[in-house]
Amino acid sequence: MEKVISIEKALDKINDGATIMIGGFLGVGNPPTLVDALIKKNVKNLTLIANDTARPDLGIGKLVVNKQLKKAIVSHIGTNAETGRQMIAGELSVDLIPQGTLAERIRCGGAGLGGFLTPTGVGTIVEDGKQRLVLSGKSYLLEMPLRADIALLYAQKADKFGNLVFRRSSRNFNPIMAFAADVVIVEAKEIVEIGQIDPDEVMVTGVVVDWLVQGKGGNA
Amino acid sequence: MEKVISIEKALDKINDGATIMIGGFLGVGNPPTLVDALIKKNVKNLTLIANDTARPDLGIGKLVVNKQLKKAIVSHIGTNAETGRQMIAGELSVDLIPQGTLAERIRCGGAGLGGFLTPTGVGTIVEDGKQRLVLSGKSYLLEMPLRADIALLYAQKADKFGNLVFRRSSRNFNPIMAFAADVVIVEAKEIVEIGQIDPDEVMVTGVVVDWLVQGKGGNA
Amino acid sequence: MDSKEIIARRIALELKDGNVVNLGIGLPTMVSNYLPKGVNILLQSENGFVGLAPVKDVDPDLVNAGGQPVGLVPGAAMFDSCTSFMLIRGGHVDATVLGGLQVDSKGNLANWMVPGKMVPGMGGAMDLVSGAKKVIIGMEHTAKDGTPKILVNCDLPLTGKGVVNMIVTELGVIRVIPEGLGLILEETAPGVTPEEVIAKTQAKLTISPNLTTMKL
Amino acid sequence: MDSKEIIARRIALELKDGNVVNLGIGLPTMVSNYLPKGVNILLQSENGFVGLAPVKDVDPDLVNAGGQPVGLVPGAAMFDSCTSFMLIRGGHVDATVLGGLQVDSKGNLANWMVPGKMVPGMGGAMDLVSGAKKVIIGMEHTAKDGTPKILVNCDLPLTGKGVVNMIVTELGVIRVIPEGLGLILEETAPGVTPEEVIAKTQAKLTISPNLTTMKL
């Protein structure tokens, strides 16, 4: 199966109202070409699942400024004052989730698990509406899996089957989101032939990757 | 801190009655030097947590033949008839756990989580004594974390800080067990200076490794 | 053609180009020998990789889930046991082919334990049947003494409840209707009548209106 | 020496050679500048690595949890966000140093939110305080208007309940007794009396019988 497609074909798969996971941490590890194309296509009413909303001029932050989101599920809004403004004005719904819990909920969604128990957030407002279980004298919150329609990810290198290799701190949420969306689109800085990445060096198997887009390089 | 120690010093840390995790899958990825030394030291009444008990003449299987185990927590006994014999004769207690659940329980124990919900085993004898939760119409079993006093692991390569690299299918349970024991001892086929493994190529950080032993090579 | 070859050949036709498949030990392993031309599948091995190939040069670090030396295809990827079962339970494996001791009218499967006799452990079987998108059981239609293996209710300890999608034997192909609604005989092997299949099956079989001869 | 330097210097003395430490953004980051000779610590960054070092050559793929360019020490290792929090929640991080808006007599911490004013999100702070073996709060003793920040009960939304082990301010060092049993003043800064610390603290402080002058 040919997984390398044009940026236009990749964008055809994203429609108004979709729930989208986007890799990255304060802009590092976002897929810049895919994010810029999302802005150009101007799809609206998106639910975003990501670590943060970066900066107004950087990565995911630009989607906020362009008012394409109806909801953001993040661990923090980044240094993006526009997210804060829209949140307080009631224009954008923001679910704040502890970063470790967010990562684990995404992994859980991709792993076929029904939930997990974490000590994080016990006794805080994070507990609201959640089941608390006490096991061996310690309290835990029951947290639920998180999945998306689409994941837009970034890798340093991919082979044409979609085996992925990440570099430095641009790895972050990308590997776990690759398991947790119905359609996984990866922007790779470099695309190589199948067999050019040693099986031990693959960080995410191409089994979970649906489509590949050649990155233009640079930051979003 | 110097983590490279002699096999004798490593064995000093293991006493009768300990709960031990050992990496490997049907002998592949077991730490052969550590297992052979365990047999020589002849510590008894061990509780073993591992995928399987391999073969009577291979890897962990030799611990069974030498009657050093009082309990084995495994997904299958391997092709080790002696494990079956001891189990049926009541000499060895065997807890059989679905392989994915076993792996996830070990990860859970190393990740500071209190448990997780899995669909595996619902409606089977695996469910006995466990809490069943129904979420969004699907049934899950609540499974608990698993930890050990000691983990004995195998890596292809380690730097002197304990950053680990695995090779081919000898990886299996080794990376997850590295997080889930109070004392983690790794036998490495090759030990290199700190800085000789690129940070992107490290598969398990040395943060979780306590001691390193130079492997003699070959299989257990 | 012996029974095992019939079963393996028929199951091979169920797999689609590009499928990620986990084959159990024994008969299921034979399935990869009979894939139609142009159908390439990627084999997942629960001990930690996708891209299993027949062995060329023995590498002591590379075995399948049965401990036998294997090879790798280009594009293979290695991972740890947790990631292996993320793939399996997470619905990233298109099909699993397993042997069976008993299957029943509700799609329950027993294939891991005969109390007091065979207690090797379930290995990855319980995760596979709960997570793979399609569960195909390949087994001889009856036990060696002729007693049925496709039953009203399994009496051996279950591997999974309501998990089987399809049963392929040397006599025919049976589809399991979801939600415990019964079994449909869809194909019979060349020279085998539906009556013979029904006689050798304890569970009620509905004969499909589109009953055909088993493709091989 | 300004308040921030006093706080950072004192906290640096709490860290032991070989410790794995996560430093929050701002004041906590300064701690690594004041480590005693022979004390090397390994810095964990929740965006996915251990072995954070000051930046030499800017690498756009390598930033700390505040998004600032950083470097790596030899022996550093990169990983994904899930593994990062396995380390944090799993007790593999020896200490975390964080700022605080309020700490109370039961060791509760509030440092992530001022309703209606500052709602940036908790990031990794809630996981850090629930998982790190030791939680050290470094903050100025009172708010800019002089009102106490060490309270009987926090009134801002909590980051964690009963999680703080130690509070270091420019006036002194306060240890939190586990199980909500109160606060002990163990050290006062040079020239500061215990009475002054008590006057600027709303929570009840027990003066340690071994009260000393703050080591700097």
XYZ file of C-alpha atoms in Angstrom, chain B residues 56-191:
136
model
C 14.516 -27.582 31.755
C 17.995 -27.014 30.313
C 17.491 -23.375 29.306
C 17.378 -20.044 31.133
C 14.898 -19.751 33.975
C 13.938 -23.394 33.466
C 17.081 -24.450 35.280
C 15.884 -22.640 38.444
C 12.773 -24.815 38.374
C 14.739 -28.040 37.958
C 17.000 -26.978 40.834
C 13.872 -26.441 43.019
C 14.712 -22.836 43.888
C 11.206 -21.478 43.307
C 8.241 -21.556 45.636
C 6.030 -19.588 43.279
C 6.025 -18.677 39.598
C 3.942 -15.830 38.155
C 4.031 -16.447 34.399
C 1.893 -16.413 31.247
C 2.847 -19.987 30.421
C 5.227 -22.602 31.713
C 7.071 -22.856 28.410
C 8.064 -26.297 27.240
C 9.219 -27.172 30.726
C 7.626 -30.449 31.829
C 9.316 -30.138 35.231
C 7.318 -26.973 35.982
C 4.138 -28.902 35.138
C 5.179 -31.813 37.335
C 6.010 -29.613 40.357
C 2.771 -27.667 39.836
C 0.574 -30.794 39.764
C 2.506 -32.331 42.694
C 1.843 -29.153 44.701
C 5.570 -28.419 45.121
C 5.407 -25.171 43.156
C 2.603 -22.621 43.137
C 1.970 -21.259 39.647
C -0.103 -18.145 38.868
C -0.993 -18.107 35.184
C -1.664 -14.609 33.819
C -2.526 -13.586 30.246
C 0.683 -12.330 28.638
C -0.605 -8.858 27.797
C -2.021 -8.463 31.295
C 1.260 -9.641 32.821
C 3.245 -7.115 30.772
C 0.812 -4.320 31.597
C 0.751 -5.167 35.325
C 4.545 -4.921 35.408
C 4.465 -1.591 33.560
C 1.768 -0.400 35.977
C 3.974 -1.322 38.935
C 6.826 0.728 37.520
C 4.674 3.680 36.499
C 3.162 4.545 39.882
C -0.330 3.626 38.714
C -2.783 1.786 40.949
C -4.263 -0.556 38.361
C -5.891 -0.704 34.936
C -8.955 -2.049 33.179
C -8.530 -4.693 30.495
C -11.051 -6.654 28.427
C -8.711 -9.661 28.470
C -10.035 -12.588 30.470
C -13.617 -11.363 30.936
C -15.877 -14.413 31.268
C -12.960 -16.804 31.912
C -11.399 -18.163 35.112
C -8.986 -15.214 34.956
C -11.914 -13.168 36.253
C -12.105 -15.092 39.562
C -11.719 -12.796 42.538
C -11.427 -9.656 40.430
C -13.600 -6.603 40.198
C -15.487 -6.301 36.891
C -16.424 -2.813 35.675
C -18.773 -2.066 32.804
C -17.933 1.173 30.996
C -19.777 2.337 27.881
C -21.366 -1.109 27.671
C -18.076 -3.000 27.586
C -16.817 -5.225 30.415
C -13.324 -4.880 31.869
C -11.392 -6.527 34.677
C -9.513 -4.385 37.185
C -5.924 -5.631 37.250
C -3.337 -4.639 39.853
C 0.293 -3.518 39.562
C 3.092 -6.028 39.995
C 6.522 -5.217 41.485
C 9.547 -7.198 42.597
C 12.440 -6.886 45.040
C 14.960 -7.528 42.288
C 14.925 -7.505 38.490
C 17.553 -9.478 36.596
C 17.666 -8.229 33.027
C 19.601 -8.642 29.820
C 20.689 -5.967 27.357
C 22.765 -6.091 24.205
C 24.626 -2.928 25.158
C 24.838 -0.624 28.157
C 26.870 2.439 28.962
C 28.400 2.639 32.436
C 25.483 4.749 33.679
C 23.109 1.929 32.718
C 21.516 3.341 29.576
C 20.333 0.240 27.738
C 19.997 -0.928 24.144
C 18.277 -4.203 23.269
C 18.556 -6.365 20.170
C 15.855 -8.162 18.178
C 13.388 -10.282 20.141
C 15.622 -10.384 23.223
C 13.991 -7.051 24.161
C 10.592 -8.498 25.273
C 9.957 -7.965 29.021
C 13.344 -6.404 29.822
C 12.467 -2.705 29.299
C 9.299 -2.752 31.419
C 10.801 -4.772 34.282
C 13.562 -2.153 34.531
C 11.011 0.245 36.077
C 9.262 -2.216 38.387
C 11.787 -3.544 40.911
C 13.479 -2.045 43.968
C 16.883 -3.215 42.746
C 17.575 -3.551 39.021
C 20.610 -5.570 37.912
C 21.377 -5.711 34.208
C 23.695 -8.134 32.456
C 24.989 -6.483 29.311
C 26.747 -8.253 26.489
C 28.741 -5.090 25.848
C 29.510 -2.245 28.263
